[in-house]
Amino acid sequence: MPSVYIKTYGCQMNERDSEAVAAQLVAKGYTLASSEVGADVILLNTCSVRDAAEQKAIGKMQNIAAEIRRNRPEVVLGFMGCMAQSRGQQLIDKLPDVDLVIGTQKFHRTVDYLDDILAGKRTKVVDVGEEQGSEATIREHILNGNTAENLVTAFVSIMQGCNQYCTFCIVPYTRGEERSRTIPDIVAECRELIARGVREITLLGQIVTSYGKRDIPIKDGKSGFVQLLEAVHEIEGLERIRFTSPHPKGYGDDLVEAYARLPKLVESAHLPVQSGSDRLLKIMHRGYTRERFLGILEKLRRIKPNMGITTDIIVGFPGETDADFEETLSLAREAKFHNAYIFKYSPRKDTPAAEMPDQLPQLVKEERNARLLALVNEIAASHYENYVGRQTQILVEGPSKKNSARMMGRTRTNKIVVFEGSERHRGQLMDVKINRAGSFTLYGDPAILNLD
Ligand code: SAH
Ligand code: F3S
């Protein structure tokens, strides 16, 4: 059977989509290749959130066309995902070697299109239409073979799309309107995963706090998302629940209180803030103020003082003044994030911010990026240092990526811990004593060895 290589760019949603496509291909008899060399089909699952991500995937496809397709003209080349959605046919016009362009609501059609192309029934296929019910089609998992570490943790897609329309963001255009799966459908998928050995589940969506907003009525003051958390929490054998990404405006008291009520919900949250300036937050269409954002963190930390809170911040948004940027720096100091992903603003096609006056020079973006990064890293380092000498629980995921002789696990607060262990620890909840903090990594020993 033909072998397929899938390369993924961008966020965890893309990783999950690629995994589901891979599993659908395997179910139909295709094999998975670990690199493009020798593969019969090469698919790039793309990201559009910043220009650099698009250019990377286009550059990669140009290389593949020049180096692989030239020698093996029968190789099938395809783009999937966000850039496929936003550029469609243009991609084939620009790169005539490309055979297949599959949009974000069509991942599950990949197998059929490949069958047809390989059988010579069709040549070029571009499918970027909308499809009702497509939010429920990302459900197959690969739990064996070359991705064995996934046995311990798994991602489950709960919704697709976003209706927030932040003025800088292309996602509402590439991923479409918010569409949620049903609670029973999601719970059934989680149950299957747990039956196969998974112990931690991360619920995924572009704006998970909007889950079920249109379809699931508020019950006892609880949003659809909190009702989903409760339903997943009941599954026996599941140890930990995570989710990403929430929107700060979705952090109502029902969700804050869920951290106190639901022990499997870990003390970790990725809460994108984007800016510390109220003026910019408004122009970005974020739907909260600096004060409201800091208020949420305060409430969360009142319940879980050690909560591992991370964020995304954009520097160099159009019209961002020195004073606005100072507000972002001061917010970062006050919020004391455990980590922050900083992005230089990148104008995106058809988004309002791309048309705004006062686009800032690259140099300003780079300077602000460097200043903020230095501050964020300093604060993060102090959080990591705080663990040294303490005992903490980890869930062991498998060998460390940097050094496969050692094992790695994650704390409930989402910090990586590397320790001397063995395969038999995989999937275990273990107490470790932390003896050293490196850059965004902790080093520990199983606590049983530290009887002093
Ligand atoms: N809610 C989604 C957001 C996807 S984009 C999620 O977390 O999955 C991820 C991050 O990229 C955003 O939080 C934002 O900080 C950044 N980003 C989005 N559009 C951007 C742009 N045009 N330029 C720079 N960074 C951007
Ligand atoms: Fe993008 Fe804002 Fe939605 S960042 S994904 S439009 S919440």
Short mmCIF file of C-alpha atoms in Angstrom, two decimals, residues 38-303:
data_model
loop_
_atom_site.label_atom_id
_atom_site.label_comp_id
_atom_site.label_asym_id
_atom_site.label_seq_id
_atom_site.Cartn_x
_atom_site.Cartn_y
_atom_site.Cartn_z
CA GLY A 38 10.67 7.50 -0.28
CA ALA A 39 7.07 8.39 0.66
CA ASP A 40 4.43 7.97 -2.08
CA VAL A 41 2.32 10.83 -0.74
CA ILE A 42 3.57 13.97 1.03
CA LEU A 43 1.07 16.19 2.84
CA LEU A 44 1.85 19.48 4.58
CA ASN A 45 -0.70 20.50 7.22
CA THR A 46 -0.32 24.26 7.30
CA CYS A 47 -0.68 27.25 9.63
CA SER A 48 -1.70 30.79 8.62
CA VAL A 49 -1.53 32.62 11.91
CA ARG A 50 1.65 34.48 10.97
CA ASP A 51 3.26 35.06 7.59
CA ALA A 52 6.43 33.21 8.63
CA ALA A 53 4.46 29.98 9.13
CA GLU A 54 2.99 30.22 5.62
CA GLN A 55 6.36 30.97 4.05
CA LYS A 56 7.91 27.97 5.80
CA ALA A 57 5.35 25.56 4.34
CA ILE A 58 5.57 27.10 0.86
CA GLY A 59 9.37 26.90 0.97
CA LYS A 60 9.20 23.28 2.08
CA MET A 61 6.84 22.40 -0.78
CA GLN A 62 9.13 24.13 -3.28
CA ASN A 63 12.04 22.02 -2.04
CA ILE A 64 10.01 18.83 -2.19
CA ALA A 65 8.93 19.65 -5.75
CA ALA A 66 12.51 20.38 -6.80
CA GLU A 67 14.23 17.51 -5.04
CA ILE A 68 11.70 14.70 -4.80
CA ARG A 69 9.07 15.16 -7.45
CA ARG A 70 11.66 15.81 -10.12
CA ASN A 71 13.10 12.32 -9.59
CA ARG A 72 9.82 10.61 -8.79
CA PRO A 73 7.05 12.33 -10.78
CA GLU A 74 4.44 9.89 -9.45
CA VAL A 75 4.72 11.24 -5.88
CA VAL A 76 1.48 12.93 -4.78
CA LEU A 77 1.84 16.33 -3.07
CA GLY A 78 -0.81 18.06 -0.99
CA PHE A 79 -1.52 21.00 1.29
CA MET A 80 -4.04 20.67 4.12
CA GLY A 81 -5.25 22.97 6.88
CA CYS A 82 -5.39 26.72 7.39
CA MET A 83 -3.27 27.95 4.48
CA ALA A 84 -4.98 25.46 2.17
CA GLN A 85 -8.29 26.95 3.34
CA SER A 86 -7.33 30.58 2.86
CA ARG A 87 -5.43 30.23 -0.43
CA GLY A 88 -7.18 27.31 -2.16
CA GLN A 89 -6.58 27.06 -5.92
CA GLN A 90 -3.93 29.82 -5.73
CA LEU A 91 -1.57 27.27 -4.21
CA ILE A 92 -1.74 25.08 -7.31
CA ASP A 93 -1.40 28.12 -9.57
CA LYS A 94 1.76 29.07 -7.68
CA LEU A 95 3.10 25.54 -7.22
CA PRO A 96 1.87 23.45 -10.18
CA ASP A 97 3.38 20.27 -8.71
CA VAL A 98 0.73 20.28 -5.97
CA ASP A 99 -2.06 17.75 -6.58
CA LEU A 100 -4.30 18.22 -3.59
CA VAL A 101 -5.54 21.19 -1.50
CA ILE A 102 -7.77 20.26 1.44
CA GLY A 103 -9.46 22.85 3.64
CA THR A 104 -10.11 22.75 7.37
CA GLN A 105 -13.59 21.23 7.10
CA LYS A 106 -12.46 18.46 4.74
CA PHE A 107 -9.69 16.54 6.51
CA HIS A 108 -11.82 13.38 6.57
CA ARG A 109 -12.06 13.41 2.75
CA THR A 110 -8.27 13.04 2.38
CA VAL A 111 -8.35 9.25 2.05
CA ASP A 112 -10.96 9.26 -0.74
CA TYR A 113 -9.16 11.98 -2.68
CA LEU A 114 -5.86 10.15 -2.39
CA ASP A 115 -7.47 6.88 -3.53
CA ASP A 116 -8.81 8.66 -6.62
CA ILE A 117 -5.57 10.45 -7.44
CA LEU A 118 -3.46 7.32 -6.98
CA ALA A 119 -5.89 5.30 -9.13
CA GLY A 120 -5.60 7.93 -11.85
CA LYS A 121 -9.31 8.82 -11.61
CA ARG A 122 -8.60 12.49 -10.84
CA THR A 123 -5.65 14.77 -11.20
CA LYS A 124 -5.91 18.01 -9.25
CA VAL A 125 -8.33 18.29 -6.32
CA VAL A 126 -9.13 21.49 -4.41
CA ASP A 127 -11.78 21.16 -1.72
CA VAL A 128 -12.13 24.09 0.67
CA GLY A 129 -15.90 24.21 1.05
CA GLU A 130 -17.91 24.28 4.27
CA GLU A 131 -19.27 21.00 5.50
CA GLN A 132 -22.00 20.56 8.05
CA GLY A 133 -21.01 18.20 10.85
CA SER A 134 -17.29 18.39 10.06
CA GLU A 135 -16.56 19.30 13.70
CA ALA A 136 -17.31 15.68 14.64
CA THR A 137 -14.96 14.11 12.09
CA ILE A 138 -11.69 14.54 13.99
CA ARG A 139 -12.03 11.52 16.26
CA GLU A 140 -9.67 8.72 15.20
CA HIS A 141 -6.44 8.28 17.17
CA ILE A 142 -3.16 6.54 16.59
CA LEU A 143 -2.27 4.90 19.86
CA ASN A 144 0.26 2.34 18.78
CA GLY A 145 3.32 2.03 16.66
CA ASN A 146 5.55 5.03 16.29
CA THR A 147 3.58 7.33 18.57
CA ALA A 148 3.49 5.14 21.65
CA GLU A 149 3.94 8.08 24.01
CA ASN A 150 0.45 9.11 23.06
CA LEU A 151 -0.77 6.17 25.09
CA VAL A 152 -0.53 8.27 28.24
CA THR A 153 -1.90 11.60 27.06
CA ALA A 154 -4.33 12.36 24.26
CA PHE A 155 -5.89 15.38 22.63
CA VAL A 156 -9.61 15.47 21.95
CA SER A 157 -11.09 18.06 19.63
CA ILE A 158 -14.31 19.43 21.14
CA MET A 159 -15.13 22.27 18.76
CA GLN A 160 -13.98 23.97 15.60
CA GLY A 161 -13.86 27.62 14.61
CA CYS A 162 -14.03 30.95 16.39
CA ASN A 163 -16.55 33.83 16.31
CA GLN A 164 -14.51 36.31 18.32
CA TYR A 165 -12.95 38.05 15.31
CA CYS A 166 -10.00 39.62 17.08
CA THR A 167 -8.89 42.23 14.57
CA PHE A 168 -5.40 40.72 14.09
CA CYS A 169 -6.46 37.09 13.74
CA ILE A 170 -7.05 34.99 10.62
CA VAL A 171 -8.45 31.97 12.48
CA PRO A 172 -12.16 32.86 12.15
CA TYR A 173 -11.65 32.92 8.38
CA THR A 174 -9.59 29.74 8.12
CA ARG A 175 -11.48 27.68 10.70
CA GLY A 176 -14.96 29.07 10.16
CA GLU A 177 -17.86 29.60 12.57
CA GLU A 178 -17.86 28.02 16.01
CA ARG A 179 -19.26 24.49 15.85
CA SER A 180 -19.30 22.17 18.85
CA ARG A 181 -19.51 18.42 19.14
CA THR A 182 -22.06 16.99 21.56
CA ILE A 183 -21.15 16.03 25.14
CA PRO A 184 -22.02 12.31 24.64
CA ASP A 185 -19.89 12.16 21.47
CA ILE A 186 -16.88 13.69 23.26
CA VAL A 187 -17.33 11.53 26.36
CA ALA A 188 -17.52 8.39 24.18
CA GLU A 189 -14.21 9.28 22.52
CA CYS A 190 -12.59 9.95 25.91
CA ARG A 191 -13.85 6.62 27.26
CA GLU A 192 -12.35 4.73 24.34
CA LEU A 193 -9.02 6.45 24.90
CA ILE A 194 -9.01 5.64 28.59
CA ALA A 195 -9.90 2.02 27.88
CA ARG A 196 -6.75 1.94 25.74
CA GLY A 197 -4.49 3.26 28.50
CA VAL A 198 -4.74 7.06 28.25
CA ARG A 199 -4.64 8.81 31.64
CA GLU A 200 -4.69 12.50 30.72
CA ILE A 201 -6.92 14.23 28.21
CA THR A 202 -6.52 17.72 26.76
CA LEU A 203 -9.73 19.16 25.34
CA LEU A 204 -8.93 21.19 22.26
CA GLY A 205 -10.50 24.06 20.37
CA GLN A 206 -9.70 27.55 19.14
CA ILE A 207 -11.86 29.07 21.90
CA VAL A 208 -12.93 26.23 24.17
CA THR A 209 -14.71 28.49 26.65
CA SER A 210 -17.30 29.14 23.91
CA TYR A 211 -17.98 25.40 23.69
CA GLY A 212 -21.69 24.64 23.27
CA LYS A 213 -22.68 28.30 23.56
CA ARG A 214 -25.38 28.02 20.95
CA ASP A 215 -26.54 24.45 21.60
CA ILE A 216 -26.26 23.75 25.34
CA PRO A 217 -28.40 25.83 27.70
CA ILE A 218 -26.88 27.16 30.93
CA LYS A 219 -27.71 24.74 33.77
CA ASP A 220 -27.48 25.75 37.45
CA GLY A 221 -25.35 28.72 36.38
CA LYS A 222 -22.94 26.46 34.50
CA SER A 223 -21.92 27.05 30.90
CA GLY A 224 -21.84 24.27 28.30
CA PHE A 225 -18.08 24.10 28.71
CA VAL A 226 -18.27 23.55 32.47
CA GLN A 227 -20.99 20.92 31.91
CA LEU A 228 -18.61 19.17 29.51
CA LEU A 229 -15.78 19.30 32.07
CA GLU A 230 -18.08 17.70 34.64
CA ALA A 231 -19.11 14.94 32.23
CA VAL A 232 -15.50 14.14 31.30
CA HIS A 233 -14.49 14.33 34.96
CA GLU A 234 -16.84 11.45 35.78
CA ILE A 235 -15.01 9.00 33.55
CA GLU A 236 -13.40 6.35 35.68
CA GLY A 237 -9.70 5.76 35.09
CA LEU A 238 -9.09 9.28 33.82
CA GLU A 239 -6.55 11.04 36.04
CA ARG A 240 -6.11 14.50 34.59
CA ILE A 241 -8.02 16.97 32.44
CA ARG A 242 -6.47 19.90 30.58
CA PHE A 243 -7.87 22.20 27.92
CA THR A 244 -6.58 24.74 25.44
CA SER A 245 -7.20 27.47 24.45
CA PRO A 246 -9.72 29.26 26.60
CA HIS A 247 -10.60 32.94 26.14
CA PRO A 248 -10.28 35.17 29.22
CA LYS A 249 -13.84 36.46 28.74
CA GLY A 250 -15.04 32.86 29.17
CA TYR A 251 -13.60 32.64 32.68
CA GLY A 252 -16.85 33.13 34.54
CA ASP A 253 -17.19 32.13 38.20
CA ASP A 254 -18.58 28.76 37.10
CA LEU A 255 -15.25 27.91 35.47
CA VAL A 256 -13.15 29.41 38.27
CA GLU A 257 -15.07 27.32 40.80
CA ALA A 258 -14.64 24.20 38.69
CA TYR A 259 -10.97 24.19 39.72
CA ALA A 260 -12.02 23.89 43.34
CA ARG A 261 -14.66 21.21 42.70
CA LEU A 262 -13.05 18.96 40.10
CA PRO A 263 -9.82 17.37 41.35
CA LYS A 264 -8.90 15.96 37.94
CA LEU A 265 -8.85 19.45 36.47
CA VAL A 266 -5.17 20.35 36.78
CA GLU A 267 -3.80 23.67 38.08
CA SER A 268 -2.81 24.95 34.69
CA ALA A 269 -4.28 27.45 32.25
CA HIS A 270 -3.11 29.01 29.01
CA LEU A 271 -4.85 32.38 29.02
CA PRO A 272 -3.88 34.53 26.02
CA VAL A 273 -3.83 38.21 27.06
CA GLN A 274 -2.30 39.77 23.88
CA SER A 275 -1.67 43.21 25.42
CA GLY A 276 -1.62 45.09 28.72
CA SER A 277 -3.04 48.28 27.24
CA ASP A 278 -6.80 48.80 27.52
CA ARG A 279 -6.67 51.05 24.48
CA LEU A 280 -5.18 48.24 22.38
CA LEU A 281 -7.30 45.48 23.90
CA LYS A 282 -10.31 47.40 22.65
CA ILE A 283 -8.93 47.90 19.14
CA MET A 284 -7.96 44.23 19.10
CA HIS A 285 -11.59 43.38 19.95
CA ARG A 286 -10.59 41.18 22.85
CA GLY A 287 -13.68 41.76 24.97
CA TYR A 288 -11.97 42.34 28.36
CA THR A 289 -9.91 44.98 30.12
CA ARG A 290 -6.56 44.67 31.84
CA GLU A 291 -8.30 44.90 35.19
CA ARG A 292 -10.76 42.13 34.34
CA PHE A 293 -7.91 39.90 33.15
CA LEU A 294 -5.86 40.44 36.30
CA GLY A 295 -9.03 39.89 38.35
CA ILE A 296 -9.44 36.42 36.79
CA LEU A 297 -5.85 35.50 37.66
CA GLU A 298 -6.41 36.66 41.22
CA LYS A 299 -9.53 34.53 41.60
CA LEU A 300 -7.79 31.49 40.14
CA ARG A 301 -4.78 31.92 42.42
CA ARG A 302 -7.01 32.35 45.44
CA ILE A 303 -8.30 28.82 44.76
#
